Coordinates of C-alpha atoms and ligand atoms in Angstrom, one line a residue:
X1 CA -5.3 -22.5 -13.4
X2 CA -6.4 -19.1 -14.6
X3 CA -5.0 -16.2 -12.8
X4 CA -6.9 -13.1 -12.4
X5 CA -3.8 -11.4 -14.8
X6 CA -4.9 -13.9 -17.5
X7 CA -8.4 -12.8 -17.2
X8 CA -8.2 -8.7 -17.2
X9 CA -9.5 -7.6 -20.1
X10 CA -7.1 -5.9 -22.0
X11 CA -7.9 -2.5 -23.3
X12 CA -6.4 -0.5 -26.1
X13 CA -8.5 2.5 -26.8
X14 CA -7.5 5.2 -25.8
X15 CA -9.1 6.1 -22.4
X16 CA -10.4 9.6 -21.4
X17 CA -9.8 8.7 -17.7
X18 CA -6.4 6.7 -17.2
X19 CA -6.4 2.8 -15.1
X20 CA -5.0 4.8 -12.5
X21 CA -3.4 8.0 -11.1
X22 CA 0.5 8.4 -12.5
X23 CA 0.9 10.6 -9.0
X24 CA -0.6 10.7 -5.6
X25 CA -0.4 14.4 -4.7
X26 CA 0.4 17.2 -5.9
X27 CA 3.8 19.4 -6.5
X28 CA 4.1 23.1 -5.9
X29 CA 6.3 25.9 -6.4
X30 CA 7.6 25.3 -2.6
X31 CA 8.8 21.5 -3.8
X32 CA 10.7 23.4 -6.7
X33 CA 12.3 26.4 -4.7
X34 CA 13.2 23.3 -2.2
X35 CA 14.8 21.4 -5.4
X36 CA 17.0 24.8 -6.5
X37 CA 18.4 25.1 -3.4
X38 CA 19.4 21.9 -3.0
X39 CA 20.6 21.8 -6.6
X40 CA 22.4 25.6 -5.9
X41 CA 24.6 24.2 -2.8
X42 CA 24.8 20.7 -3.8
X43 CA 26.6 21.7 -7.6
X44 CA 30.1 22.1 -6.0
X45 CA 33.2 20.5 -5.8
X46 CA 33.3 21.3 -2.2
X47 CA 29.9 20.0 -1.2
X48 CA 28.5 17.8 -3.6
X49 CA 25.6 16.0 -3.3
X50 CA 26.1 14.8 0.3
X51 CA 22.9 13.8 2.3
X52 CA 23.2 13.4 5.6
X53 CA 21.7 16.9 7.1
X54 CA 18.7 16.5 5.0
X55 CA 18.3 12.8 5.9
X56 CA 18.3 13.5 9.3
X57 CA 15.8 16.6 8.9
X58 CA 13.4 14.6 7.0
X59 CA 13.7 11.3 9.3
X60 CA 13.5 13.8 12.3
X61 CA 10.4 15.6 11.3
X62 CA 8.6 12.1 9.3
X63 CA 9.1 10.7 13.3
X64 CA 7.4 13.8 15.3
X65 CA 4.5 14.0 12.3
X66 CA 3.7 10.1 13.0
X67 CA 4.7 10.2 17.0
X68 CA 7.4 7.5 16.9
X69 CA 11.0 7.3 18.7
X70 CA 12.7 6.8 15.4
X71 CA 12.4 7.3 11.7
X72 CA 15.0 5.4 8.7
X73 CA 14.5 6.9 5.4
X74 CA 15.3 4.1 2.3
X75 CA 15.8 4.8 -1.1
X76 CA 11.8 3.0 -1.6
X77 CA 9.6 0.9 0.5
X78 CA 10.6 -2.6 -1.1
X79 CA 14.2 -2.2 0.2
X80 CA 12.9 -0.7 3.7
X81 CA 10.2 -4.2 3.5
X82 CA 13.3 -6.0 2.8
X83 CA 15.6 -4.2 5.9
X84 CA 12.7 -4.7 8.1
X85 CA 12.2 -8.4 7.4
X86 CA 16.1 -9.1 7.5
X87 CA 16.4 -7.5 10.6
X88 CA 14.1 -10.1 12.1
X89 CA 16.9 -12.7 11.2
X90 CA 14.6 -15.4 10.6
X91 CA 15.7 -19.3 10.6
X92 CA 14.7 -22.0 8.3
X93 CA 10.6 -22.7 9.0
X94 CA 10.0 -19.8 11.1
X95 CA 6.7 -18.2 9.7
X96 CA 5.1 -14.9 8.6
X97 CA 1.5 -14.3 8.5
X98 CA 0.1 -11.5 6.1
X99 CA -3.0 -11.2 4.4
X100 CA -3.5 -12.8 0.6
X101 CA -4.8 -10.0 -1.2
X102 CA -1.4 -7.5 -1.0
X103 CA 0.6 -6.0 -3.0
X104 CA 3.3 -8.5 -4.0
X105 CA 6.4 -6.2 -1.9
X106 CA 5.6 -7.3 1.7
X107 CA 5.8 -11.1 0.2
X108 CA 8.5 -11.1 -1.6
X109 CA 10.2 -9.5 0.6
X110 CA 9.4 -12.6 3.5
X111 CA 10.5 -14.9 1.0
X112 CA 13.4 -13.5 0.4
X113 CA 14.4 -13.3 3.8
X114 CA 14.1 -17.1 4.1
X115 CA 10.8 -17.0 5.8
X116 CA 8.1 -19.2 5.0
X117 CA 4.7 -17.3 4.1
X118 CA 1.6 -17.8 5.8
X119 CA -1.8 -16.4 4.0
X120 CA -4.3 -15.5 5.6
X121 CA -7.8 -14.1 4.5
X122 CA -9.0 -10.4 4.4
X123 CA -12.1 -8.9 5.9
X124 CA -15.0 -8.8 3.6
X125 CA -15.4 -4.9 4.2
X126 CA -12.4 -3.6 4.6
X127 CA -9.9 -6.0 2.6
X128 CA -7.3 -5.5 5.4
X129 CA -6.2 -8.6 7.4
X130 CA -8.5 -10.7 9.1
X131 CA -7.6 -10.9 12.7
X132 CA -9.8 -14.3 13.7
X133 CA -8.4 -16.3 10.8
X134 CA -4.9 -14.6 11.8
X135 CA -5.0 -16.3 15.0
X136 CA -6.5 -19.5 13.4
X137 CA -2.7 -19.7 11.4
X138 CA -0.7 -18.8 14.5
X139 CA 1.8 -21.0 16.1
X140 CA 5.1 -21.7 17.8
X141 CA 6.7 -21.0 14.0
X142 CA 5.0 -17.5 14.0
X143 CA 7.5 -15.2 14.1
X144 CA 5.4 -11.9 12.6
X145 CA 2.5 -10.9 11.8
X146 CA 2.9 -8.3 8.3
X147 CA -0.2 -5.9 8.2
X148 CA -0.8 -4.4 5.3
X149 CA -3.2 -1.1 5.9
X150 CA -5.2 -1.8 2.7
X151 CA -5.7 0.6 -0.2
X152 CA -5.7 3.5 2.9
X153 CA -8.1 1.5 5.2
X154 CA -6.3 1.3 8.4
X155 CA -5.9 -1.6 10.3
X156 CA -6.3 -2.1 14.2
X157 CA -3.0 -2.4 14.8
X158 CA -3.6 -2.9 18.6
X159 CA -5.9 -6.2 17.9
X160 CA -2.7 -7.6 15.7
X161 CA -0.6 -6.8 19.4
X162 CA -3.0 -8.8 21.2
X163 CA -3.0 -11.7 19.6
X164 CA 0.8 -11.4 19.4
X165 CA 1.1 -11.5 23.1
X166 CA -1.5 -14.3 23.2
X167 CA 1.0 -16.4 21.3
X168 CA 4.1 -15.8 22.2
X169 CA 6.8 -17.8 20.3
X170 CA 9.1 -19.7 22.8
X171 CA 12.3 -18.5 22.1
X172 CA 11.6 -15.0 20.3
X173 CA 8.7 -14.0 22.0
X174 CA 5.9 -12.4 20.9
X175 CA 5.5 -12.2 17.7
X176 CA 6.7 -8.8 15.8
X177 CA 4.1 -6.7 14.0
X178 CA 5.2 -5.3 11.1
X179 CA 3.4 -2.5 9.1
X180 CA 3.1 -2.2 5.8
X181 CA 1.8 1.8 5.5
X182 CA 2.8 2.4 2.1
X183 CA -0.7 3.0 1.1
X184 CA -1.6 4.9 4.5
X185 CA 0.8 7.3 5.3
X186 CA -0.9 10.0 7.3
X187 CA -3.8 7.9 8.7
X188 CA -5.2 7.6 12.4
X189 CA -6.2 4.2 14.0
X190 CA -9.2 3.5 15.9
X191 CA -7.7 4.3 18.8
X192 CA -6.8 7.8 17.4
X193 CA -2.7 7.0 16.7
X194 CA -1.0 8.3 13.7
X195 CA 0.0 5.2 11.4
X196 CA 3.6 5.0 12.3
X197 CA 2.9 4.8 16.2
X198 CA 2.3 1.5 16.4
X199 CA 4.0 -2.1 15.9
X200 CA 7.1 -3.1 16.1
X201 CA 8.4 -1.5 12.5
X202 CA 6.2 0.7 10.0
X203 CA 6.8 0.7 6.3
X204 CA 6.1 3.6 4.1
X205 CA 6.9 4.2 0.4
X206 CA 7.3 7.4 -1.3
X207 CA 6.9 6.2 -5.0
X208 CA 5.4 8.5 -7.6
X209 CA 1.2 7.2 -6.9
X210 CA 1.6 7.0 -3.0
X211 CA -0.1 9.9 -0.7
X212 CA 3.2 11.5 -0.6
X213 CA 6.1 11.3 -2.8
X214 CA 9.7 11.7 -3.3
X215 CA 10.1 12.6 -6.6
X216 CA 9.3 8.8 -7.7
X217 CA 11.2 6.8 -5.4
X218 CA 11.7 6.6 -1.6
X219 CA 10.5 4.7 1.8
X220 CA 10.7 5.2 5.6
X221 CA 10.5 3.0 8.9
X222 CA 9.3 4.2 11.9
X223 CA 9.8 2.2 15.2
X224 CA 9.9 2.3 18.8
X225 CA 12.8 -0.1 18.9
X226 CA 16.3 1.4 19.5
X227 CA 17.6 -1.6 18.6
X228 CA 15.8 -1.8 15.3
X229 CA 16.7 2.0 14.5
X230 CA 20.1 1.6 14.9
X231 CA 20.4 -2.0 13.1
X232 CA 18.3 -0.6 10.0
X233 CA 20.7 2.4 10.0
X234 CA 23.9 -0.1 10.1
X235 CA 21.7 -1.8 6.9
X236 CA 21.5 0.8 4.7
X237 CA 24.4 2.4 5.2
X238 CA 27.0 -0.8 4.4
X239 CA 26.8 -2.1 8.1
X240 CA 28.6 0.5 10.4
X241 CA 31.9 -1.0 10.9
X242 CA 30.9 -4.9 11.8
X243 CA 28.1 -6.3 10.0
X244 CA 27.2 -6.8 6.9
X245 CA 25.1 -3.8 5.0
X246 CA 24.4 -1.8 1.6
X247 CA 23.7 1.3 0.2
X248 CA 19.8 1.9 0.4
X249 CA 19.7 5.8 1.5
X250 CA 17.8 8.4 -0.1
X251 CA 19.0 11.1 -2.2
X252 CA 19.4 14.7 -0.8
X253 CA 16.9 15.9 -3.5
X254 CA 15.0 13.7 -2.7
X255 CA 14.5 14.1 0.9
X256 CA 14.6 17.4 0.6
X257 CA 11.2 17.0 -1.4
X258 CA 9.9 14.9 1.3
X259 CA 10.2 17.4 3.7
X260 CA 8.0 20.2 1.5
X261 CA 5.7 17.0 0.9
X262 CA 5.3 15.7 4.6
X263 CA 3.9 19.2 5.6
X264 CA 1.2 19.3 3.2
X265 CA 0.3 15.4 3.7
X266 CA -2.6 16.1 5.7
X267 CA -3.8 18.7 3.2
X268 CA -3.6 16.4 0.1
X269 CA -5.2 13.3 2.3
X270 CA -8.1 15.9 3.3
X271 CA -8.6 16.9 -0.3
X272 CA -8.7 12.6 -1.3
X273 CA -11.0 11.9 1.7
X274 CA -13.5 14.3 0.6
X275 CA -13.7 12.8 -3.1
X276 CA -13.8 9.5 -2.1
X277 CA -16.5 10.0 0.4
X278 CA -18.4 12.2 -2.6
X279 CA -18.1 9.3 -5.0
X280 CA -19.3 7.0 -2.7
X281 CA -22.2 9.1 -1.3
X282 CA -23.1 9.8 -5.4
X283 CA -22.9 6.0 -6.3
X284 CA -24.4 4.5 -3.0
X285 CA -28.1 4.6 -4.3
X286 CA -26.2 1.8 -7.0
X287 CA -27.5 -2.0 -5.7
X288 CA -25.5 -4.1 -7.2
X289 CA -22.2 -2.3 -6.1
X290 CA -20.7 -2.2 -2.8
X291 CA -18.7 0.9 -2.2
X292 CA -15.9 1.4 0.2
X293 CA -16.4 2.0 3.7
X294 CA -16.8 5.3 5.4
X295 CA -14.0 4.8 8.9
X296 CA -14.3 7.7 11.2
X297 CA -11.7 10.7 11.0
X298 CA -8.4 9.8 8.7
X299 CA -8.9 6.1 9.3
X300 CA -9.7 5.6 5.4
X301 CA -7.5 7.8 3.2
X302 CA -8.9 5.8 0.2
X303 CA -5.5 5.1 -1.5
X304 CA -7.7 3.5 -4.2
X305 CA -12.0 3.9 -4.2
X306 CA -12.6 0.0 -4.1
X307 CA -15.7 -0.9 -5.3
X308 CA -17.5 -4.7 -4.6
X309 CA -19.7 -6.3 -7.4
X310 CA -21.8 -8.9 -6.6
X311 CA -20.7 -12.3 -5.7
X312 CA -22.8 -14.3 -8.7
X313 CA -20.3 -11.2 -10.7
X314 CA -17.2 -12.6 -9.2
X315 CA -14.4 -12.8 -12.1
X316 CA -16.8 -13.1 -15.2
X317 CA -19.1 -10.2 -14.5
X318 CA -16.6 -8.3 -12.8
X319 CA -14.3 -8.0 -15.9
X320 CA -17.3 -7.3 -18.2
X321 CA -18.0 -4.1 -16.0
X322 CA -14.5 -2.9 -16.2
X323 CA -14.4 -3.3 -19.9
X324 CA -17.5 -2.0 -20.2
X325 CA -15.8 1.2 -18.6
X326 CA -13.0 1.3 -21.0
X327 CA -14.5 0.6 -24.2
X328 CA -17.9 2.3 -23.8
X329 CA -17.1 4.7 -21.6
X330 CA -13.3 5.4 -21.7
X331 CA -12.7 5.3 -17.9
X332 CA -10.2 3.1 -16.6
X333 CA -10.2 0.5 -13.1
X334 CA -7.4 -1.4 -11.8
X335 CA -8.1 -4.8 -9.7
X336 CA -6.0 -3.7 -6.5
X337 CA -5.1 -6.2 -6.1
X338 CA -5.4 -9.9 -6.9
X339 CA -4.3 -12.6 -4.5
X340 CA -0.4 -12.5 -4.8
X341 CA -0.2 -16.1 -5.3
X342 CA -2.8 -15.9 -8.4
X343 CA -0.7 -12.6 -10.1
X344 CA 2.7 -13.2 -9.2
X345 CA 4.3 -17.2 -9.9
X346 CA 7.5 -16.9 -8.0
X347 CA 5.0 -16.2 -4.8
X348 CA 3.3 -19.0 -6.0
X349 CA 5.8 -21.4 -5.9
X350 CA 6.5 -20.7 -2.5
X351 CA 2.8 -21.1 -1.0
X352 CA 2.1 -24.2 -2.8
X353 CA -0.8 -25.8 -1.4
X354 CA -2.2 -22.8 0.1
X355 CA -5.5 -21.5 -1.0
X356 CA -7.6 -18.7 0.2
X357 CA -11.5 -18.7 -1.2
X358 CA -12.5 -15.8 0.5
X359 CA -9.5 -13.7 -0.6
X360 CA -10.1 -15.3 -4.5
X361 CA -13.6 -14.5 -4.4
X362 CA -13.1 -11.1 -3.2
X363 CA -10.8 -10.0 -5.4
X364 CA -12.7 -11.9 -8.2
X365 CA -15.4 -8.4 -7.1
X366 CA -13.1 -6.0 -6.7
X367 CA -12.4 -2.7 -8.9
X368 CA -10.8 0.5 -8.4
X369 CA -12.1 3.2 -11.4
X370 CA -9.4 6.2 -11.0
X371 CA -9.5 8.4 -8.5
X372 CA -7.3 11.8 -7.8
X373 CA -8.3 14.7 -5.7
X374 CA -7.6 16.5 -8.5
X375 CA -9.1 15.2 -10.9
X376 CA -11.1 18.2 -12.7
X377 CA -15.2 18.0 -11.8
X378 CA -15.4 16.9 -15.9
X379 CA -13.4 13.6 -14.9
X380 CA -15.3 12.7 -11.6
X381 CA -18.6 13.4 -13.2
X382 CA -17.8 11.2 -16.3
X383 CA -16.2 8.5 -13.8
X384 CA -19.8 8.6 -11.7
X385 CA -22.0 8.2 -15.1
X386 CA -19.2 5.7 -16.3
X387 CA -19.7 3.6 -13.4
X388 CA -23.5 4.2 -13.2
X389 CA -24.3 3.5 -17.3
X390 CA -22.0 0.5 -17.3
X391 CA -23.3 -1.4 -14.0
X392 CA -26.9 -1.0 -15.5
X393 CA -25.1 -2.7 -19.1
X394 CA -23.7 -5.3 -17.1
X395 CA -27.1 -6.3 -15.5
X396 CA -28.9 -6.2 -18.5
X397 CA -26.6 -8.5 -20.4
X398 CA -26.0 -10.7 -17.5
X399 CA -30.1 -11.0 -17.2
X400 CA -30.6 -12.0 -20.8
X401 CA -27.8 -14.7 -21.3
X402 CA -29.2 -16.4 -18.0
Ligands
LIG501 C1 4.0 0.7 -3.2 C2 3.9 -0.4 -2.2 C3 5.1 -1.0 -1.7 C4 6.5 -0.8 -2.2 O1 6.9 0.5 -2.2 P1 8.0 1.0 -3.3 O2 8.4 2.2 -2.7 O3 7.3 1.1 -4.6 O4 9.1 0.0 -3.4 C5 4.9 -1.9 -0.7 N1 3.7 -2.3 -0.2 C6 2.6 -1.7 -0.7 C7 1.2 -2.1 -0.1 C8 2.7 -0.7 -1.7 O5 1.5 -0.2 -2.2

């Protein structure tokens, strides 16, 4: 079977626009003055590089910012995914739900935790997780529903929690929602909630291209759950005294960073928000593309600017226009992302016989071209006529060999 990894055209010249951003915001002399301090008190036999104070600061202050009881900071949001999905202590059979076009963390992570995977399709629009065929998948295996705010669109969290309730499972419950936020950090829902607020646990990750970052690596969980705060504390820091744990905390630097980060979130979304809405306006007069949609307030931080291609452009045409970027143009795309089970073949092996035609054909049309609210006016000019020139190649050359 071809897998969309087999099919991206692979590019070698060198591009004037990279695939995508290396980083997701932006540093400042106030991350640096943060950093010496740190480094200043921290360089001594006495003190050393002990990080409890600033975890606590950061955790404290990550919790009031998204308006949830608790905040655990993790060394990145794969081992936070992984403490999340642990906690749930699930038994052999008992299933996870979570949409098919992901980023590969959130499933390996259920796997890994001895739970069986259950894929479920996106919405067309949006990408995020399709609550009808959700609740077409539920049953008295369900034990969580993992929602994965998509590429910065977020999800309605609070549709997830009713179907939950609707189906309760008959030992545990309803089932838990678990957040994946890593590509949302700083977003509202519908109902006007900070991402964070909601669901049983929230997952964010602080690697180098996310909305905020830690110098590279880091994650949080938010939660409402005492329970869960205390048990993902015992986790990461080798158990407490009576269960079993490991070392997953964040550095001092790190989260000192975080701190200096977290209060210009909302200044670095605004500044993403605002290119993303200019591309789209700039390229919506395009037919053949579809262009990401335009949520109310801070519901879209537009992680990545997805565009759609036609569906007779699925797989073939698609990777003709991205190529068509790179080599003619010099402007790189990313597919973000393909189905997990199509790109990844240990998450393969463990959905055999599951098969998602509207996720495949979706992200047979999807591209991201690069975009960074600070990319200089040169670079978001050349990636408009990029996108523009190499759409109308594509439909010429698609129109003659048919
Ligand atoms: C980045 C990412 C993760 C994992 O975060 P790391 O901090 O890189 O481990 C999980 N889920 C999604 C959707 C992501 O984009």
């Amino acid at each position: 079977m071809p897998t969309n990894r087999d099919t991206v055209p692979a590019y070698d010249g060198p591009l004037r626009v990279p695939v995508e951003p290396a980083q997701g915001g932006w540093y400042t002399d106030a991350e640096r003055a943060a950093l010496r301090l740190v480094f200043d008190a921290s360089d001594n036999w006495r003190s050393g590089w002990r990080f409890a104070e600033y975890a606590a600061a950061f955790e404290e202050q990550f919790a009031a910012y998204c308006g949830a009881a608790h905040a655990r900071v993790f060394n990145s949001g794969g081992s936070a995914l992984e403490m999340v999905l642990r906690a749930l202590d699930l038994q052999p059979g008992d299933e996870v739900i979570s949409c098919g076009i992901n980023f590969v963390a959130p499933h390996l992570a259920v796997i890994n935790q001895g739970g069986r995977l259950i894929l479920a399709e996106p919405d067309p629009l949006t990408l995020n997780l399709d609550p009808a065929d959700t609740e077409a998948r539920m049953g008295l295996r369900t034990r969580a529903i993992l929602l994965t705010h998509w590429n910065g669109a977020v999800a309605d969290v609070a549709r997830f929690e009713e179907l939950a309730a609707a189906h309760p499972h008959p030992v545990h419950g309803p089932p838990k929602i678990i957040v994946d936020a890593a590509r949302a950090c700083g977003g509202r829902s519908p109902s006007g909630a900070r991402v964070g607020a909601q669901g049983w646990a929230t997952v964010f990750s602080f690697e180098s291209k996310k909305l905020m970052t830690t110098l590279g690596h880091g994650g949080m969980v938010t939660t409402g759950d005492d329970a869960l705060a205390e048990k993902l504390h015992a986790l990461r820091t080798y158990g407490g005294r009576d269960q079993w744990g490991t070392n997953q905390v964040l550095s001092k630097p790190a989260c000192a960073v975080g701190l200096v980060q977290l209060a210009r979130l909302d200044t670095m979304n605004t500044a993403r928000i605002e290119r993303a809405q200019q591309r789209t306006t700039a390229l919506a007069d395009i037919p053949q593309l579809t262009m990401p949609p335009q949520l109310d307030g801070s519901r879209h931080l537009y992680y990545r600017h997805m565009i759609l291609v036609p569906d007779a452009w699925a797989d073939e045409g698609r990777n003709e226009l991205m190529h068509a970027l790179a080599s003619r143009y010099g402007v790189g795309s990313i597919i973000s992302d393909p189905v997990t089970y199509l790109g990844h073949d240990f998450i393969r092996r463990h959905t055999i016989g599951q098969h998602l035609p509207r996720a495949e054909r979706l992200a047979g049309r999807l591209l991201c071209p690069c975009l960074h609210p600070r990319m200089e006016n040169a670079d978001e000019d050349l990636v408009r006529h990029a996108i523009r020139s190499a759409t109308a190649d594509v439909t010429r050359s698609r129109t003659t060999t048919t």
